[in-house]
CSV table of C-alpha atoms in Angstrom, one decimal:
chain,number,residue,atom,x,y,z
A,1,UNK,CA,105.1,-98.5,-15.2
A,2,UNK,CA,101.8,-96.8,-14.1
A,3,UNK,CA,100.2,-97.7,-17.6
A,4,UNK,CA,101.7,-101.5,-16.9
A,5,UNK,CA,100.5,-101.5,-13.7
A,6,UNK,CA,96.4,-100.6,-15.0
A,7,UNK,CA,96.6,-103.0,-17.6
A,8,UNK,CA,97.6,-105.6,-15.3
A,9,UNK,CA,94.4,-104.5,-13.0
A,10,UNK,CA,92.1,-104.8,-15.6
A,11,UNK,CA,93.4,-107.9,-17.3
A,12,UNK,CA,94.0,-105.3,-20.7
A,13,UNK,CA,90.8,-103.4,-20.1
A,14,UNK,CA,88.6,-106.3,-20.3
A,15,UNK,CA,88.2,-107.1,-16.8
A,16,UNK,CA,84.5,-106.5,-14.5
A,17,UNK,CA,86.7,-103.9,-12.8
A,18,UNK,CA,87.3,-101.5,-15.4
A,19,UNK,CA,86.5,-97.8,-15.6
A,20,UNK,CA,85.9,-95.3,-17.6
A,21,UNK,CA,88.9,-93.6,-16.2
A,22,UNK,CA,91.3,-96.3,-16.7
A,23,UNK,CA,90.3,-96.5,-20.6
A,24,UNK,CA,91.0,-92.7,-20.3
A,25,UNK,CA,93.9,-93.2,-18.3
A,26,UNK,CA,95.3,-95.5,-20.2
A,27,UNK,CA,95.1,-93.4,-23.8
A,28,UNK,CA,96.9,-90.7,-21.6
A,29,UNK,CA,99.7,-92.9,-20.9
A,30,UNK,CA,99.9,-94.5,-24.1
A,31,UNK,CA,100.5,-91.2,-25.7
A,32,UNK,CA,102.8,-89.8,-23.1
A,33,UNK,CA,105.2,-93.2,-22.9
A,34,UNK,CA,105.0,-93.4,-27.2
A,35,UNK,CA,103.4,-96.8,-27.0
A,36,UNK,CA,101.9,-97.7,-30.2
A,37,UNK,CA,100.9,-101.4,-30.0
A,38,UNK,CA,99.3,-101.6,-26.1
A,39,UNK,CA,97.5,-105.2,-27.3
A,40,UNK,CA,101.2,-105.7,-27.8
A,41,UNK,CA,102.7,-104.3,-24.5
A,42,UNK,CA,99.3,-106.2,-22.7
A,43,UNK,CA,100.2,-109.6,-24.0
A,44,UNK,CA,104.5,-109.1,-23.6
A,45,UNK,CA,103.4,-108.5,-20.4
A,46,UNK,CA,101.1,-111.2,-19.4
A,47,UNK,CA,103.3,-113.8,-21.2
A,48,UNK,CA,106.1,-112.7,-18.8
A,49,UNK,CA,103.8,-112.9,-15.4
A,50,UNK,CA,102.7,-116.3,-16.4
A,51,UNK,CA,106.5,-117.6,-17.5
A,52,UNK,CA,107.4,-116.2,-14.0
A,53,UNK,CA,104.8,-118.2,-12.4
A,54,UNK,CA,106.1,-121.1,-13.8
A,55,UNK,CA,108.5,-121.2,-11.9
A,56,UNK,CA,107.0,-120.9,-8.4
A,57,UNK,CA,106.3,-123.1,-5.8
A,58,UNK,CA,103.1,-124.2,-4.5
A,59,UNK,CA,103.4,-122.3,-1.3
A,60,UNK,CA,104.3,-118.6,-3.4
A,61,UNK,CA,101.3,-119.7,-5.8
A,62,UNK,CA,99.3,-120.4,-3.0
A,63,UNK,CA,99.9,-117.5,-0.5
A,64,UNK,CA,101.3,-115.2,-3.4
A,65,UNK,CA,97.6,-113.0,-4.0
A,66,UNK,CA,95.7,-114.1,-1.0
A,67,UNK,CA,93.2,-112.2,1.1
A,68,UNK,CA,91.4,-113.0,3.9
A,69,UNK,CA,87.4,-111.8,4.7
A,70,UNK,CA,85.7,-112.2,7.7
A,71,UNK,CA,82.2,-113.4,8.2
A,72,UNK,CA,79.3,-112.8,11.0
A,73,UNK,CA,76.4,-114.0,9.3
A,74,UNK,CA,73.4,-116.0,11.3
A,75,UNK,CA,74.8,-119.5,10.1
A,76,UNK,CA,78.1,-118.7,9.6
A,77,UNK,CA,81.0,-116.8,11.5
A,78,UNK,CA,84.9,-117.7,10.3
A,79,UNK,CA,87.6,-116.2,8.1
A,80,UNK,CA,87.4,-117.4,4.3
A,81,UNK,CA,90.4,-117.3,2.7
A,82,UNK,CA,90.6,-116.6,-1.5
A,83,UNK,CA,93.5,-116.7,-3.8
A,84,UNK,CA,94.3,-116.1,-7.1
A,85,UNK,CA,96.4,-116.9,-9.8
A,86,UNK,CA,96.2,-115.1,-13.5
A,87,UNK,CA,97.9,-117.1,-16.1
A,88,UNK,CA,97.9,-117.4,-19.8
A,89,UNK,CA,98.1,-120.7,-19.5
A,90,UNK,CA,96.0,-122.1,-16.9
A,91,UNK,CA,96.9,-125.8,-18.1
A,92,UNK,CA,100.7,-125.1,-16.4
A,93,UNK,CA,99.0,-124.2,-13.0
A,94,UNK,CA,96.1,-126.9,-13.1
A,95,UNK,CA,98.7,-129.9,-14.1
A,96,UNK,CA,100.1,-129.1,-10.3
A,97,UNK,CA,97.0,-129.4,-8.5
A,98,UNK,CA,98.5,-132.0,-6.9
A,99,UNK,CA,101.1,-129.5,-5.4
A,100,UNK,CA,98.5,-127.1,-4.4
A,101,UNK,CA,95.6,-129.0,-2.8
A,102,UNK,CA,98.1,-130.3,0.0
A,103,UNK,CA,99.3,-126.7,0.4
A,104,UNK,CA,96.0,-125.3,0.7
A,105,UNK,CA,95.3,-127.6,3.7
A,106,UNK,CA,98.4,-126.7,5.2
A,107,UNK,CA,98.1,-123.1,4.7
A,108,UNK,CA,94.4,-123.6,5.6
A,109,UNK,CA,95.4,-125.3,9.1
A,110,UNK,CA,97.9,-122.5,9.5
A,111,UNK,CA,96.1,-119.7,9.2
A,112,UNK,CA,92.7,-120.7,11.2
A,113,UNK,CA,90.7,-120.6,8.1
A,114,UNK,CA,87.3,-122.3,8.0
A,115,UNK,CA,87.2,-122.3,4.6
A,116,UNK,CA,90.3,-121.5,1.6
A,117,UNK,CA,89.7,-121.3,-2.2
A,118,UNK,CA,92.3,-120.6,-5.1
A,119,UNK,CA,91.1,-119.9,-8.0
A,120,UNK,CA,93.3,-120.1,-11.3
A,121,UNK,CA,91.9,-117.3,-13.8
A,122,UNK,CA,92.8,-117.5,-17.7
A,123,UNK,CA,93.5,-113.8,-18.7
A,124,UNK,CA,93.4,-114.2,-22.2
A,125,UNK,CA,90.0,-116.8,-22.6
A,126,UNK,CA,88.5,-114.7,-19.3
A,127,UNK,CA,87.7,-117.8,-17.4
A,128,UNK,CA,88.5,-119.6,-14.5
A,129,UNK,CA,88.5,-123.0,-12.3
A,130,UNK,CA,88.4,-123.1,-8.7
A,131,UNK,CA,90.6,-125.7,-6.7
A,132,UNK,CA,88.8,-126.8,-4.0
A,133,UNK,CA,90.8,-128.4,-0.9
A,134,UNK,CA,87.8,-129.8,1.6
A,135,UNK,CA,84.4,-130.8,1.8
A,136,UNK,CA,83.4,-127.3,3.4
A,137,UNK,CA,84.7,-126.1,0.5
A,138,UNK,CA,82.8,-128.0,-1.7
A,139,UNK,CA,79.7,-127.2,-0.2
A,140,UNK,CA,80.3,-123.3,-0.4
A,141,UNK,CA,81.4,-123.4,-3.9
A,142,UNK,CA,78.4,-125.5,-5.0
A,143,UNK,CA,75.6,-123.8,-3.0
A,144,UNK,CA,77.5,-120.1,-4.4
A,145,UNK,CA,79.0,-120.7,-8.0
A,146,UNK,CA,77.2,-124.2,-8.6
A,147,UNK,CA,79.5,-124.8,-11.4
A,148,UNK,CA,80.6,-128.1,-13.2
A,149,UNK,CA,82.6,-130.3,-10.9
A,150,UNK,CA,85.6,-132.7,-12.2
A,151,UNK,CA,88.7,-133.8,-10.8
A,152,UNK,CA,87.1,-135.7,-7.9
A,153,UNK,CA,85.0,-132.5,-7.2
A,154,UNK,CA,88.9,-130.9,-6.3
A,155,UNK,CA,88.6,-129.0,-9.2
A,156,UNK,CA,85.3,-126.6,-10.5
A,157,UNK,CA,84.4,-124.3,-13.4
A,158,UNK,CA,84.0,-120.6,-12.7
A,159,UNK,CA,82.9,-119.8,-16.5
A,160,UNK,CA,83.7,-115.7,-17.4
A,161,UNK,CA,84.1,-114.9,-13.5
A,162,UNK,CA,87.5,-113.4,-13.6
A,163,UNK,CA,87.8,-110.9,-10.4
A,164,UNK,CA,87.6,-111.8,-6.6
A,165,UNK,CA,86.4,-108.8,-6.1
A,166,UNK,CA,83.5,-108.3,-8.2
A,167,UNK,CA,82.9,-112.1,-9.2
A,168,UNK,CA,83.5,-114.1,-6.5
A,169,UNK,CA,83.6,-112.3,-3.0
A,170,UNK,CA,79.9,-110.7,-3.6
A,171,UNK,CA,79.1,-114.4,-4.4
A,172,UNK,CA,80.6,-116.0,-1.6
A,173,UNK,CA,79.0,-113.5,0.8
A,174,UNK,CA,75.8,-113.1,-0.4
A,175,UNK,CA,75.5,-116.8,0.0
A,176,UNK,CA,76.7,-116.7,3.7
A,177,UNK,CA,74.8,-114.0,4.2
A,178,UNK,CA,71.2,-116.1,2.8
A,179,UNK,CA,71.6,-118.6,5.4
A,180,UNK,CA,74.6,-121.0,4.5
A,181,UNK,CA,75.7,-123.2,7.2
A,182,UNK,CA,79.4,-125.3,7.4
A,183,UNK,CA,78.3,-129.2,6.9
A,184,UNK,CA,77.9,-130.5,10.4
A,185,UNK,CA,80.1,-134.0,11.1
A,186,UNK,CA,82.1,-133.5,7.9
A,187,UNK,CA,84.3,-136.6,7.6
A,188,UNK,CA,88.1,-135.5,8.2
A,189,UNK,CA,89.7,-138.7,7.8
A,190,UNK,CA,91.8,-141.0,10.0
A,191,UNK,CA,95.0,-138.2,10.2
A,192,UNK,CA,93.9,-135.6,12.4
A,193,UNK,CA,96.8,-132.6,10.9
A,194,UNK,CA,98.6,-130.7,13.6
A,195,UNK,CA,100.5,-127.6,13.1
A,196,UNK,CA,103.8,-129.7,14.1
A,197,UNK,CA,103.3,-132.0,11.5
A,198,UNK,CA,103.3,-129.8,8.3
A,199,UNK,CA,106.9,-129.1,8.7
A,200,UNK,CA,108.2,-126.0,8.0
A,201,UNK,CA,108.9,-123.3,5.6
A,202,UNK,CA,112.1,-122.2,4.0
A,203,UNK,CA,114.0,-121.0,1.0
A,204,UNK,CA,114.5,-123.5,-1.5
A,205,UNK,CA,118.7,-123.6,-1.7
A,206,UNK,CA,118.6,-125.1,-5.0
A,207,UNK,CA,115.9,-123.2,-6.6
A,208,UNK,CA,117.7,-120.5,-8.7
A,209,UNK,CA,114.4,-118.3,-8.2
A,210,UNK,CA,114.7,-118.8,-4.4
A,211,UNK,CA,111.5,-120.3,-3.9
A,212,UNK,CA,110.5,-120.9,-0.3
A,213,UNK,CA,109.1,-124.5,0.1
A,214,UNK,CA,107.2,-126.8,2.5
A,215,UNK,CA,109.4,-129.9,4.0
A,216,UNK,CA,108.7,-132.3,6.6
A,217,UNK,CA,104.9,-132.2,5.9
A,218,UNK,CA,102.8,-134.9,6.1
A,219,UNK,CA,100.8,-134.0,3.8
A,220,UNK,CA,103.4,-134.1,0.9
A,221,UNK,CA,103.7,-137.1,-1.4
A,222,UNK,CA,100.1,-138.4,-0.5
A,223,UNK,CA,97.7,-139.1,-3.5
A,224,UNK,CA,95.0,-136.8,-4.5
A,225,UNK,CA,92.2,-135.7,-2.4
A,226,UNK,CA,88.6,-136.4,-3.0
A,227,UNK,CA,85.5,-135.8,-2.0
A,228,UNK,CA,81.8,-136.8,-2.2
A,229,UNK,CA,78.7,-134.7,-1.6
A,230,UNK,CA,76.1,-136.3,-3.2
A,231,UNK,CA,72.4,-136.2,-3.6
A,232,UNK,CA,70.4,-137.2,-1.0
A,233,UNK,CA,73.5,-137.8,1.4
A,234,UNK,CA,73.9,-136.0,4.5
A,235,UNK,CA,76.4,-132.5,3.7
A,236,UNK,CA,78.8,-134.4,6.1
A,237,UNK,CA,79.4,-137.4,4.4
A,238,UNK,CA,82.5,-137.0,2.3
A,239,UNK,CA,84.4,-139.3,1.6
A,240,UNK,CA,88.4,-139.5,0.7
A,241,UNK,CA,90.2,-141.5,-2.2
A,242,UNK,CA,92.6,-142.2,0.1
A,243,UNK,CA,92.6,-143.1,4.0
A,244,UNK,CA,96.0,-141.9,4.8
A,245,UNK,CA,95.3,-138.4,3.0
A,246,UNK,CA,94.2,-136.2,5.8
A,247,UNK,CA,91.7,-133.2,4.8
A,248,UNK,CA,90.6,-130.4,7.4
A,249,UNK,CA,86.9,-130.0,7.1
């Protein structure tokens, strides 16, 4: 299990995070368990995580590895919220981005973020897309990572960052830290979201998994979400694909 457990960490050793003492640790355990093959075990492993996640909802993918960091910079004070989900197959995940983006606003609204990322992290190529839910978002993500944008700039390309904590947190908060300032008069759309109007949460009594879910949400069954930051327009001037979609800035 412990030899499991560091191969999962590490993404099979190959991970920003890995030691000289997991390698080490790792041999040890190898030996004392009689594994042979540990590409093997690694990939058995990983193949099971990712059939698992499959099968979750958006709200377990969205909530499932999330972690919260607080911010007091000069032009920025708020709670940024990051998630993460490591797949072999990041096509499965990305194909529901129309699940998650809606649940990432809710979850967003519910948890007094400013700003909420998830990012979807390939643990076999090493790479990783970022779903982006708002035009705060956008802004961060662009002025930090500044990677391609497609999907109607919901969706962005991380490249080889793998790990929130050694590719992506430093990022974000270095950024913050050199002077980066929420878009004043972002454009939130003609729903203003409430907490009593993104329903509620509960066990899916269906779901064979027992998956919890989101009902009575407004936000469910609306189109995508899309935003605009052009050049030479003010930060503030996103715009949505769809009126009735309410975003959060």
């Amino acid at each position: 299990m412990l030899l499991c457990a560091i191969l999962s960490d590490t993404l099979n050793l190959l991970g920003p995070t890995t030691t000289d003492w997991d390698r080490l640790m790792v041999a040890v355990l190898a030996e004392i368990a009689t594994v042979d093959d540990i590409q093997y075990l690694a990939s058995q492993q990983f193949k099971a995580k990712s059939r698992e996640l499959a099968h979750m909802s958006a709200v377990d993918l969205v909530n499932g590895d999330q972690k919260s960091f607080s911010f007091a910079a000069s032009g920025f004070k708020g709670e940024v919220g990051f998630g993460v989900v490591e797949t072999t197959d990041d096509d499965i995940i990305m194909d529901r981005a129309s699940e998650l983006l809606p649940e990432m606003v809710a979850c967003k609204k519910e948890k007094s973020y400013d700003c909420l990322f998830l990012a979807v992290v390939n643990i076999v190529k090493l790479r990783s897309k970022l779903l982006i839910c708002g035009p705060t978002e956008l802004a961060l993500a662009k002025d930090a990572f500044g990677g391609g944008l497609m999907e109607d700039c919901t969706v962005m390309d991380l490249g080889g960052r793998v790990s929130r904590k050694k590719d992506y947190i430093p990022v974000l908060t270095r950024t913050i830290k050199n002077g980066w300032t929420k878009p004043s008069g972002v454009h939130r759309g003609p729903s203003q979201v409430e907490l009593s109007e993104l329903g509620h949460l509960e066990v899916d009594p269906v779901d064979p998994y027992g998956n919890v879910k989101r009902t009575g949400s407004v936000l469910q069954g609306k189109k995508g979400i899309s935003f605009s930051l052009k050049e030479g327009e003010k930060a503030g001037d996103a715009e949505e694909s769809n009126e009735d979609a309410p975003t959060i800035d």
